[in-house]
Tab-separated table of C-alpha atoms and ligand atoms in Angstrom:
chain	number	residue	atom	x	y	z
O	749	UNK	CA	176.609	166.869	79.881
O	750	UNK	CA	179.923	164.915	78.964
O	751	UNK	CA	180.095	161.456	79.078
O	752	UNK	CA	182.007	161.299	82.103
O	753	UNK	CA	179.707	163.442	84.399
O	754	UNK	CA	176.454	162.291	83.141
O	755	UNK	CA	176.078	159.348	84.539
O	756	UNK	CA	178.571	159.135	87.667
O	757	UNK	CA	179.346	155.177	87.313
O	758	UNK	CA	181.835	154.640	90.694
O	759	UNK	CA	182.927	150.990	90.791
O	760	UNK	CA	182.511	150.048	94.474
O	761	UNK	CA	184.880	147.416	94.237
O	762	UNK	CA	186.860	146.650	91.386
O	763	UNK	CA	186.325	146.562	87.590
O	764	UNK	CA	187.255	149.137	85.336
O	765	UNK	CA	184.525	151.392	84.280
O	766	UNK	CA	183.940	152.533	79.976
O	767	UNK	CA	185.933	155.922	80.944
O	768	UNK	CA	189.053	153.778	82.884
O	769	UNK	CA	189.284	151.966	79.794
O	770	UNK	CA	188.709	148.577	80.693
O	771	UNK	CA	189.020	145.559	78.266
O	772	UNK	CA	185.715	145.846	76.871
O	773	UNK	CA	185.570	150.028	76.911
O	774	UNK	CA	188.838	150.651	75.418
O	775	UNK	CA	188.235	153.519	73.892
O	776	UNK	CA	190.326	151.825	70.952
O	777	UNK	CA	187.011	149.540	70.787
O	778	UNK	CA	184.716	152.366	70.740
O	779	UNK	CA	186.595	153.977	68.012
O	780	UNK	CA	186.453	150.550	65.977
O	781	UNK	CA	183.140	149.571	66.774
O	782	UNK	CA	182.089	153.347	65.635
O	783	UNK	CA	183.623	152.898	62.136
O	784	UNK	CA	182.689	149.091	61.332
O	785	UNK	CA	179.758	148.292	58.499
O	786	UNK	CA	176.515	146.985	59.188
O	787	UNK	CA	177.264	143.343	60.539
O	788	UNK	CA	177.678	140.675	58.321
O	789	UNK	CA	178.294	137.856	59.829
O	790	UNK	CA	179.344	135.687	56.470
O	791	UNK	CA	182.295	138.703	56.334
O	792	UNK	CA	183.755	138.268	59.466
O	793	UNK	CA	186.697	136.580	58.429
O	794	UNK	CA	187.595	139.174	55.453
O	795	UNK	CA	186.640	142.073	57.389
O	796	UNK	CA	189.060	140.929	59.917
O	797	UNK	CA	191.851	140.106	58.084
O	798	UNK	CA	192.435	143.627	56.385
O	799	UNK	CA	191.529	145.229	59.854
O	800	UNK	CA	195.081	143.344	61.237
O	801	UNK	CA	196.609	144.693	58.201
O	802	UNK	CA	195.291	148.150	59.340
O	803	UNK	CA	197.248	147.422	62.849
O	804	UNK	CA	194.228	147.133	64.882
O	805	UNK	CA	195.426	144.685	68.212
O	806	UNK	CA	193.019	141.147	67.636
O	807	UNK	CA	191.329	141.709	71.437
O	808	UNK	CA	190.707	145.155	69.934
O	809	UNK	CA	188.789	143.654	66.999
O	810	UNK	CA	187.615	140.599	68.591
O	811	UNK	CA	185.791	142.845	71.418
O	812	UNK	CA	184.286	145.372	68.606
O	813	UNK	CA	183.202	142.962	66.320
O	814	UNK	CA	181.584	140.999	69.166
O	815	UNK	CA	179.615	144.283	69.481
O	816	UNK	CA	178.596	144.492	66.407
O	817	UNK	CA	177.472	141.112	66.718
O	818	UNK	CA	175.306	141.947	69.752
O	819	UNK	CA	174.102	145.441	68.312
O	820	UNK	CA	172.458	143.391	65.310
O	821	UNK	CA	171.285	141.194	67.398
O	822	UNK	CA	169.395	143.871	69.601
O	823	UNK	CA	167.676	145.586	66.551
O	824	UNK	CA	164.475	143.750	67.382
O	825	UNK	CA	164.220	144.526	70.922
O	826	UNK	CA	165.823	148.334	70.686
O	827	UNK	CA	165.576	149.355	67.712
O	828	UNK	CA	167.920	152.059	66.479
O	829	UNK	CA	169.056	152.689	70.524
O	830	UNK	CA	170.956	149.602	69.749
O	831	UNK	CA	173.514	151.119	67.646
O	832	UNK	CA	174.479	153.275	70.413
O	833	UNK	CA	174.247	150.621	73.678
O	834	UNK	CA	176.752	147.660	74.572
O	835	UNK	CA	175.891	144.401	75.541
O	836	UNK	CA	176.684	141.131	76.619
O	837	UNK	CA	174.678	137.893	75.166
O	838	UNK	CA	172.990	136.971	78.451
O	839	UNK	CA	172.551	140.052	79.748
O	840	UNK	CA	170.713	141.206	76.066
O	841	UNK	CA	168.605	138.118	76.624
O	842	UNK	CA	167.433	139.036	80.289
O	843	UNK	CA	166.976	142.792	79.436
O	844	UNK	CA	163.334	143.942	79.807
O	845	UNK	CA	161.544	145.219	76.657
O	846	UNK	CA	161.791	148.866	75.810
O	847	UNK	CA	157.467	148.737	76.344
O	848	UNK	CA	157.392	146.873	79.161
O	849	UNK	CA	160.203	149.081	80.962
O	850	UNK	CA	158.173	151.542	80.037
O	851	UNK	CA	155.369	150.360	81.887
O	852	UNK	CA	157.307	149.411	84.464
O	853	UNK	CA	158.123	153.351	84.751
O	854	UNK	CA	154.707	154.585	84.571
O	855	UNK	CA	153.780	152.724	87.762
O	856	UNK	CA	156.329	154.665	89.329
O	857	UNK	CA	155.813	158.127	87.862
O	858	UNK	CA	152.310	157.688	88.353
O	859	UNK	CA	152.852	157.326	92.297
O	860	UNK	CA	154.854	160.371	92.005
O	861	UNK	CA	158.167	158.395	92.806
O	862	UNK	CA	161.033	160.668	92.167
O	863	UNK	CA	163.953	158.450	93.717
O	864	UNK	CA	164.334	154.756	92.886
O	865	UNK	CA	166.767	152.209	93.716
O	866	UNK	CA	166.929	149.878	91.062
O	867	UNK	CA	168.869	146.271	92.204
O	868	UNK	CA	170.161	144.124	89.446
O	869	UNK	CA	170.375	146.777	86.643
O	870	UNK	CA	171.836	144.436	83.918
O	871	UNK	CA	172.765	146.392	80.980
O	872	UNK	CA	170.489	149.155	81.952
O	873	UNK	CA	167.043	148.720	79.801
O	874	UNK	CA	164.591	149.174	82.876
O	875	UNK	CA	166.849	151.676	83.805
O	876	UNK	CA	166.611	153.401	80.509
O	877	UNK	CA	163.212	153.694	81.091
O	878	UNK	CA	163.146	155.108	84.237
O	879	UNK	CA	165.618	158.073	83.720
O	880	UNK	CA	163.528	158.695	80.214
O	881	UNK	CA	160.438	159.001	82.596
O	882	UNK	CA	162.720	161.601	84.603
O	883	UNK	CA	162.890	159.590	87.238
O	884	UNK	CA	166.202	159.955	89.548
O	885	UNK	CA	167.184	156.238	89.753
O	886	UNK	CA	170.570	154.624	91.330
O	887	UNK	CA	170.939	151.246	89.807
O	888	UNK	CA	173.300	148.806	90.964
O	889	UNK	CA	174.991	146.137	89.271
O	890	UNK	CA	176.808	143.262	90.754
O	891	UNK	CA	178.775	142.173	87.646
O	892	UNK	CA	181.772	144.688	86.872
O	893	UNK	CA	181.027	143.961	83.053
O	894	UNK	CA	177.221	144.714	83.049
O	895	UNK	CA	177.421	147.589	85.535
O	896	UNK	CA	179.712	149.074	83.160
O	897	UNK	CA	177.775	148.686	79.854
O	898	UNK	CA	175.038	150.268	81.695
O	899	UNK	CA	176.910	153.305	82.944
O	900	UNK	CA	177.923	153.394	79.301
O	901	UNK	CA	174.037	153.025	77.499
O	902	UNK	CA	172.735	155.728	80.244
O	903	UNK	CA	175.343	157.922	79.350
O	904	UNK	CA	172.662	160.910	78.274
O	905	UNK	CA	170.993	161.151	81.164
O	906	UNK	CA	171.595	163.217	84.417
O	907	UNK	CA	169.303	161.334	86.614
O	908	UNK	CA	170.875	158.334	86.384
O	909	UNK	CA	173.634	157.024	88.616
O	910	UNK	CA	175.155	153.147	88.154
O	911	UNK	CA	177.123	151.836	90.746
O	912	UNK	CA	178.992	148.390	90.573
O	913	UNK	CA	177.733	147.320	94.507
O	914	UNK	CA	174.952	145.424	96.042
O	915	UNK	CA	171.501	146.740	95.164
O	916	UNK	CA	169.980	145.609	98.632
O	917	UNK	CA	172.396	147.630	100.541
O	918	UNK	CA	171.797	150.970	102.193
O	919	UNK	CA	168.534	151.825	100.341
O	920	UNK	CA	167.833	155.478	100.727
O	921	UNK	CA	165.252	156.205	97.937
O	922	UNK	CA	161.698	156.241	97.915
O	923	UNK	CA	161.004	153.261	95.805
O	924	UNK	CA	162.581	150.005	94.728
O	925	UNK	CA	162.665	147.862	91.500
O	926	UNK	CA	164.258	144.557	91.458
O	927	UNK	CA	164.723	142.333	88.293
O	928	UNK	CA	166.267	138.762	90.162
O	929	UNK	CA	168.298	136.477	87.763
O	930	UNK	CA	166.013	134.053	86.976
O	931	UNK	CA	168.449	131.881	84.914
O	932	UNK	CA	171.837	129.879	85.577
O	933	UNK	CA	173.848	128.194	83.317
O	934	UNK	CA	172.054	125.235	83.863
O	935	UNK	CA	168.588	127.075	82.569
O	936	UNK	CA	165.722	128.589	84.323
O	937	UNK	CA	165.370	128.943	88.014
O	938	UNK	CA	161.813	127.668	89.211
O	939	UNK	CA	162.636	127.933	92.781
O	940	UNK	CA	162.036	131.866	93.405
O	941	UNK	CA	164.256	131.116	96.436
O	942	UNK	CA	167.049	130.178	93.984
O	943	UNK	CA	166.601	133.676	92.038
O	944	UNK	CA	169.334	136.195	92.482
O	945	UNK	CA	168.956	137.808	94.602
O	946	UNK	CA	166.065	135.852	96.261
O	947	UNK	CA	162.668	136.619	96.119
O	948	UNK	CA	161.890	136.715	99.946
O	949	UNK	CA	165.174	138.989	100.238
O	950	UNK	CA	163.852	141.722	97.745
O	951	UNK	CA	160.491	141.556	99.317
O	952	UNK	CA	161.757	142.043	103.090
O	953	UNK	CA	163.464	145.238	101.302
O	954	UNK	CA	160.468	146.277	99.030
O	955	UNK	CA	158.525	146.719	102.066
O	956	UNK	CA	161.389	149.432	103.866
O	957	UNK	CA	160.305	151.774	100.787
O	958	UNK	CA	156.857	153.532	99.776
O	959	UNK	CA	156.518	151.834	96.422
O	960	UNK	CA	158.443	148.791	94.817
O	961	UNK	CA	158.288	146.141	91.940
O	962	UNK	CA	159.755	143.223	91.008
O	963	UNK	CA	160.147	141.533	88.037
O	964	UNK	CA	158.915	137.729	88.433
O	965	UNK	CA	158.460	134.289	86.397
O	966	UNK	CA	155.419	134.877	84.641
O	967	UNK	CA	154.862	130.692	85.226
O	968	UNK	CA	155.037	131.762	89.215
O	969	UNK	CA	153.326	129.066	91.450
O	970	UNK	CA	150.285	131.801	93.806
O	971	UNK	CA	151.572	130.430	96.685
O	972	UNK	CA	154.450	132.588	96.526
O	973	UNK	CA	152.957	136.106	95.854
O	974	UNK	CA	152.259	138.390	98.812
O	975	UNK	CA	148.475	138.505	99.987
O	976	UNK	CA	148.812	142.425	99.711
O	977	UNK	CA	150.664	142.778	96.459
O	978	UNK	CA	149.275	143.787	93.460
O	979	UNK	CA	150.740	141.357	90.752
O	980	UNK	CA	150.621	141.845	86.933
O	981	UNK	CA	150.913	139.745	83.964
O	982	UNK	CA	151.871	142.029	80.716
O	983	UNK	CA	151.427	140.228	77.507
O	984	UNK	CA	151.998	141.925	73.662
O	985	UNK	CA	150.155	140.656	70.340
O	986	UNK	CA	148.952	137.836	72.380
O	987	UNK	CA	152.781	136.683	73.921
O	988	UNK	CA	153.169	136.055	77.628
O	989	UNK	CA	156.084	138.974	78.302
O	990	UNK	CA	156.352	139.166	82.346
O	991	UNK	CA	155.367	139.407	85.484
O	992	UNK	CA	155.441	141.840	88.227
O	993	UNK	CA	154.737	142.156	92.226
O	994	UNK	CA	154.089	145.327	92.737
O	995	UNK	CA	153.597	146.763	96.992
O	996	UNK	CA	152.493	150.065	97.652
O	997	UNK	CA	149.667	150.211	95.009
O	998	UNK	CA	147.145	150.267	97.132
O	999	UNK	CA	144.148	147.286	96.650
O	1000	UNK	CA	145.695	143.644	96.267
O	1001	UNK	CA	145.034	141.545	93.387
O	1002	UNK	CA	145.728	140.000	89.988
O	1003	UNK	CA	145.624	141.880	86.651
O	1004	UNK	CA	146.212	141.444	82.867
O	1005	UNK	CA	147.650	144.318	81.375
O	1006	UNK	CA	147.856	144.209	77.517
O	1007	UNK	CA	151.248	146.678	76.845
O	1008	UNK	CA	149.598	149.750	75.285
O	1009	UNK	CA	145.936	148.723	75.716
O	1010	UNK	CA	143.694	147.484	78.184
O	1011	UNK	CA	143.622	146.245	81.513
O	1012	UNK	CA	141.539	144.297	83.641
O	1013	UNK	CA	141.935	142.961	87.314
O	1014	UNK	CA	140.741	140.622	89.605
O	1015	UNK	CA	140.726	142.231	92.928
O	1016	UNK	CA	141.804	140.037	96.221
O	1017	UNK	CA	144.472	138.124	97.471
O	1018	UNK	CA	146.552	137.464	94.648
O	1019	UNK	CA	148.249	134.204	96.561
O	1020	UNK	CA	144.758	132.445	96.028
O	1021	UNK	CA	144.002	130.051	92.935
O	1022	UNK	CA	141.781	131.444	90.654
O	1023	UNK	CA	137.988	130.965	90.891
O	1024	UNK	CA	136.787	128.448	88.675
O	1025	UNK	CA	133.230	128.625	85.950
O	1026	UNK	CA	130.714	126.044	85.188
O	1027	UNK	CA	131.680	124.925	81.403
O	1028	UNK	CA	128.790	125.447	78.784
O	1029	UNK	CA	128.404	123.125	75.506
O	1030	UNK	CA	130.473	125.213	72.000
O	1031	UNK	CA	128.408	127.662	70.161
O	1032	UNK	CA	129.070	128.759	67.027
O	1033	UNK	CA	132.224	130.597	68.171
O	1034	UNK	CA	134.900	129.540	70.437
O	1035	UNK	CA	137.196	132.465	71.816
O	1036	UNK	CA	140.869	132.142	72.890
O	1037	UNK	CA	141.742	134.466	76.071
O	1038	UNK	CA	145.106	136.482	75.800
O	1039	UNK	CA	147.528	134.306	78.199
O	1040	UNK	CA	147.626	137.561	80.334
O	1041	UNK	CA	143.848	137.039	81.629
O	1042	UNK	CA	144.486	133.586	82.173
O	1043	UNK	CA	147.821	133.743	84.053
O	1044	UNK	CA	145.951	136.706	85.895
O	1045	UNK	CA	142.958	133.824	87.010
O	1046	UNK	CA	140.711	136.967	85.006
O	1047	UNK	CA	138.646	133.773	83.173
O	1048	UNK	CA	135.833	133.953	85.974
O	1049	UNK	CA	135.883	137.835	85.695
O	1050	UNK	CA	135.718	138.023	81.714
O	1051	UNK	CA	132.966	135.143	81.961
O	1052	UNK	CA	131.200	137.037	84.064
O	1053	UNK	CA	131.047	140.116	81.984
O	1054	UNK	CA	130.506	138.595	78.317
O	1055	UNK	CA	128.406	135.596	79.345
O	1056	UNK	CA	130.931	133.737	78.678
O	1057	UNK	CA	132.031	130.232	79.793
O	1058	UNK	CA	134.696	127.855	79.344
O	1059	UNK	CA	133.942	124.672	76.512
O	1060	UNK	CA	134.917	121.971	79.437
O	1061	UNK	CA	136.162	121.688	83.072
O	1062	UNK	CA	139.366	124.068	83.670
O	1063	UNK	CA	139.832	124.363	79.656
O	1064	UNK	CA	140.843	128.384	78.902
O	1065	UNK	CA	138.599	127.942	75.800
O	1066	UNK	CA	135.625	130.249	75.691
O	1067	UNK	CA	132.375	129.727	74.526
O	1068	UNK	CA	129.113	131.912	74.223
O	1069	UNK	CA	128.313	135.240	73.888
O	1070	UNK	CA	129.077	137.089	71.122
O	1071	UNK	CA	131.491	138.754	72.997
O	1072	UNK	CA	134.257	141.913	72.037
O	1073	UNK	CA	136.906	142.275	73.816
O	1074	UNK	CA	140.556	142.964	73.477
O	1075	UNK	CA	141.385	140.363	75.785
O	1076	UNK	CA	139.852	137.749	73.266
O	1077	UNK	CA	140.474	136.176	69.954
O	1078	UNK	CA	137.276	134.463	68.249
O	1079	UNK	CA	137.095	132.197	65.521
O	1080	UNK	CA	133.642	131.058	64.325
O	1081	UNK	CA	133.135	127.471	64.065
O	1082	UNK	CA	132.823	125.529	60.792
O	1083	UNK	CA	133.049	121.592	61.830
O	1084	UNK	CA	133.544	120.153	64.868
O	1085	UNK	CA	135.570	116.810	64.008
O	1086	UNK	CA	136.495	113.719	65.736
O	1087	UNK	CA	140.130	113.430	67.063
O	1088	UNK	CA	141.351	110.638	65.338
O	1089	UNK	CA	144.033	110.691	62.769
O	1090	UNK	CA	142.768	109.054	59.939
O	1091	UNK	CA	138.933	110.276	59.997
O	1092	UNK	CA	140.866	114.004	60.348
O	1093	UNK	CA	142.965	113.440	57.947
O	1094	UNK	CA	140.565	112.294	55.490
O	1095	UNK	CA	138.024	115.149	56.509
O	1096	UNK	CA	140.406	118.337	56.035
O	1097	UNK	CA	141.707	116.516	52.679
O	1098	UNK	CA	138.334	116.770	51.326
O	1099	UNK	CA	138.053	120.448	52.436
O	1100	UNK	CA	141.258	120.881	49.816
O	1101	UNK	CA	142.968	122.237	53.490
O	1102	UNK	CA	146.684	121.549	52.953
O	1103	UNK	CA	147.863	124.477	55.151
O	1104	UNK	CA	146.766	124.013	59.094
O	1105	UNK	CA	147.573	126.239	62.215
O	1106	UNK	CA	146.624	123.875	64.847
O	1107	UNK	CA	146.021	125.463	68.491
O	1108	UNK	CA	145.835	123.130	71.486
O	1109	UNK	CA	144.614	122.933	75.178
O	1110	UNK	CA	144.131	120.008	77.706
O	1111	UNK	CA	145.314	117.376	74.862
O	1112	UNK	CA	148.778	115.911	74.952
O	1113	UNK	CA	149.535	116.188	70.954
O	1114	UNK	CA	152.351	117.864	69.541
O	1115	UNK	CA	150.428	120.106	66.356
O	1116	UNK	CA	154.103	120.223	64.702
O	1117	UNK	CA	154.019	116.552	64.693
O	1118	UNK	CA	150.509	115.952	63.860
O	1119	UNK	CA	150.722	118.264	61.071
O	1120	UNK	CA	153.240	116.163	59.783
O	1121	UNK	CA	151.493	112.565	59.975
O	1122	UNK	CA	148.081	114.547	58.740
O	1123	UNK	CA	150.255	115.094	55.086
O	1124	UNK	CA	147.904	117.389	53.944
O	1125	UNK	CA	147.708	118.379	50.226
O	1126	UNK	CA	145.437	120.877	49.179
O	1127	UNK	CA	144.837	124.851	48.288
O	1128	UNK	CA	143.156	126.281	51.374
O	1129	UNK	CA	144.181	127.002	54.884
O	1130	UNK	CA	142.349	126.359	58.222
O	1131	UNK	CA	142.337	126.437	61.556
O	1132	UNK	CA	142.102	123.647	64.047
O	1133	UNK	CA	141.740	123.342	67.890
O	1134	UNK	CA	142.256	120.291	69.749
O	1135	UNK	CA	140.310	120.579	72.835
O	1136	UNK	CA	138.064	118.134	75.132
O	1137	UNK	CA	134.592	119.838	75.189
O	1138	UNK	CA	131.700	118.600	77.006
O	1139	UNK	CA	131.311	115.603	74.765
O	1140	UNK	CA	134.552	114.345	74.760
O	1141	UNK	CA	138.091	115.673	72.876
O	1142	UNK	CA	137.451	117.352	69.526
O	1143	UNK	CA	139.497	118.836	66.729
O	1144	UNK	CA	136.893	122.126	66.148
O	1145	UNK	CA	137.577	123.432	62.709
O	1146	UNK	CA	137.254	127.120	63.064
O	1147	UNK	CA	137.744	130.549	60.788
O	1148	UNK	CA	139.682	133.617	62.658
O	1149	UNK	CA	137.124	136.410	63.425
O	1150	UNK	CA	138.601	139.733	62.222
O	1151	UNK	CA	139.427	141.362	65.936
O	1152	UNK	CA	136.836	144.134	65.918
O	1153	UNK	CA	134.202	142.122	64.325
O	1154	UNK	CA	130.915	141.505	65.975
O	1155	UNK	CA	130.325	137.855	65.780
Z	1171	SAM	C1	167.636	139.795	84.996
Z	1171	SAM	S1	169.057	140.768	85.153
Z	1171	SAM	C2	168.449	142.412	85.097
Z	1171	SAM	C3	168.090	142.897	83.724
Z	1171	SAM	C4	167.670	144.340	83.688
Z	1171	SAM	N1	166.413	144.576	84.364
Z	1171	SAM	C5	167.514	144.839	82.260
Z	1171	SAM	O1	166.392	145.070	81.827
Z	1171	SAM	O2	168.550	144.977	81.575
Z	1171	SAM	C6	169.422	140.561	86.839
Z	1171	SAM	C7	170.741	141.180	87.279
Z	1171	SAM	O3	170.779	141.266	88.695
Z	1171	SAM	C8	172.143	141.233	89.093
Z	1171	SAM	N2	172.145	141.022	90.547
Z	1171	SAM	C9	171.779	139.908	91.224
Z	1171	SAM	N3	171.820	140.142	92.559
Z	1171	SAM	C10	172.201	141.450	92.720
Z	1171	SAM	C11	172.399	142.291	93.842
Z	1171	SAM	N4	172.219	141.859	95.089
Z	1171	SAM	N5	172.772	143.563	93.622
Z	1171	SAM	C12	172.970	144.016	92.367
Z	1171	SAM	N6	172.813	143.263	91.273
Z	1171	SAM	C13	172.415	141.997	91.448
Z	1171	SAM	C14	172.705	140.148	88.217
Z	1171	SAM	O4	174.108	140.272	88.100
Z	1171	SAM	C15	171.984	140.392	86.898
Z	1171	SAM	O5	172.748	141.181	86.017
């Protein structure tokens, strides 16, 4: 299908759209942007130089070469697709990961969903995902700009329409995702009443359709979810990537979902805090949960099912076992040391340690900091963790377990 037809972007209002030819689609920028070099930021000022002497207009090359910019710049979220998408700074840093809008897709398709309304489409990456998973999806944009680059990056793909208007308005598909803006220009929005649009809005219109989801703060206060939803926390190579309420899933509850791996949930209200465990004294290996189990209260649950428990009161620390799970990182332990400066110093200098990764829960010390005062010398490398156990706060000085090793 041609550009034009395949994905039919109609501006509701106003804004031009990439085929009108609007400031940032002139097709004069296209044309640049498809013939620039690799950006290269240090030759900028060269490169555009002998492109005025070529009679390229400056908005012409200051708009292409601000692509460029932002295409280099989305390498490590996109990969190659970023050579052929548009993008705006913000709206590159609010897109959703090409796995996680994945994921995000595969709840739908596996609910059979074959007509979403997506509000808030951004530059189109969830959306992306959703017409790669064949499903028929509508997304609206509110800003001309972003609605636009979308139309432009699903250009390949049939099933997907992008319309500059209100996503909450006359909803006639089957499903609903929302992504609020979480950010202003002051910084990030804690108040989920303060998103845009707000979170109680998109849920009064997640519950008119059969399934929906929306994209949260993965810091989100319980108290907020809905008792029926099913919220997950998605986390990659051990990094906290998002949250999502999902209605329509059937059971309520909580779950971790490691993006490509495992799962594990915590059925029940999700609004309630998460159950608490009796601490036990350290063994001989302390295990660090992956922050998706923790944000999705799954402690109690994984506990339960290694013989597990925590090294003190409310610390996500994990001792016992020996335990294997891909939810967990262990690290056998060699010393545990007092948490006083000098005496730590003094021990890790003896070890020869003089490179340190220091981990840290329930103490107030900055490891960048204390790295620095501990001026370590030495040939070896180590691993602290500052952590109150039952005996008082401790730096334990542990050695990584390899991940499928039985310790
Ligand atoms: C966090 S961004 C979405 C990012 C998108 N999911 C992605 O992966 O590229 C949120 C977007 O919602 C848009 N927005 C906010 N309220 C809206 C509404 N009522 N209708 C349509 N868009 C809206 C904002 O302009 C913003 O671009």
């Amino acid at each position: 299908m041609s550009l034009s037809r395949s994905t039919a972007h109609r501006p509701a209002s106003k804004g031009p759209s990439w085929q009108d030819g609007g400031v940032s689609f002139d097709p004069l920028v296209l044309d640049l942007l498809s013939q620039l070099p690799s950006y290269d930021g240090s030759a900028v000022f060269s490169l555009t130089a002998r492109l005025r002497e070529e009679g390229w207009a400056s908005e012409v090359i200051s708009a292409a070469l601000t692509q460029s910019r932002l295409r280099a710049q989305a390498k490590g979220k996109f990969g190659s697709r970023a050579e052929r998408m548009l993008f705006t700074a913000d709206a590159l840093e609010q897109a959703s990961r090409p796995d996680a809008a994945a994921h995000h897709a595969s709840v739908f398709a596996d609910a059979g969903i074959s007509s979403l309304r997506e509000v808030g489409c951004g530059i189109g990456a969830d959306t992306l995902a959703f017409a790669q998973a064949g499903i028929g999806v509508t997304a609206r944009e509110l800003d001309p700009e972003r609605a636009d680059f979308a139309a432009y990056n699903l250009r390949d793909y049939d099933g997907a329409v992008v319309e500059q208007a209100d996503g909450l308005a006359d909803i006639t598909e089957d499903a609903l995702w929302a992504d609020p803006a979480r950010r202003d220009p002051h910084g990030r929005i804690i108040n989920p009443e303060k998103w845009q649009p707000p979170l109680s809005v998109v849920l009064e219109a997640a519950r008119r359709v059969r399934v929906a989801g929306i994209k949260i703060a993965p810091g989100i206060d319980y108290s907020h979810l809905p008792q029926d939803a099913m919220v997950e926390w998605l986390s990659s190579r051990g990094e906290l990537v998002e949250s999502i309420i999902w209605l329509g899933r059937g059971t309520p509850g909580r779950r971790a979902v490691l993006l490509g791996g495992a799962s594990l949930t915590v059925p029940g209200n999700p609004s309630k805090p998460a159950e608490m465990v009796e601490p036990a004294p350290l063994g001989n290996v302390i295990y660090e949960p992956d922050p998706a189990i923790i944000r999705a209260g799954g402690i109690a649950t994984l506990c339960a099912t290694l013989d597990l428990a925590p090294v003190a009161p409310g610390i996500a620390y994990l001792t016992g076992g020996p335990a294997r799970s891909p939810f967990l990182t262990g690290f056998s332990v060699t010393d545990v040391l007092p948490l006083q400066e000098k005496k730590l110093s003094r021990e890790l200098r003896s070890r020869d340690i003089g490179t340190l990764e220091i981990k840290k829960r329930g103490v107030n010390i900055a490891p960048d900091a204390l790295r620095s005062r501990l001026k370590l010398k030495g040939s070896r490398s180590a691993t602290l963790i500052l952590t109150p156990l039952l005996d008082g706060r401790k730096a334990v000085l542990v050695e990584r377990l390899p991940p499928d090793s039985e310790p």
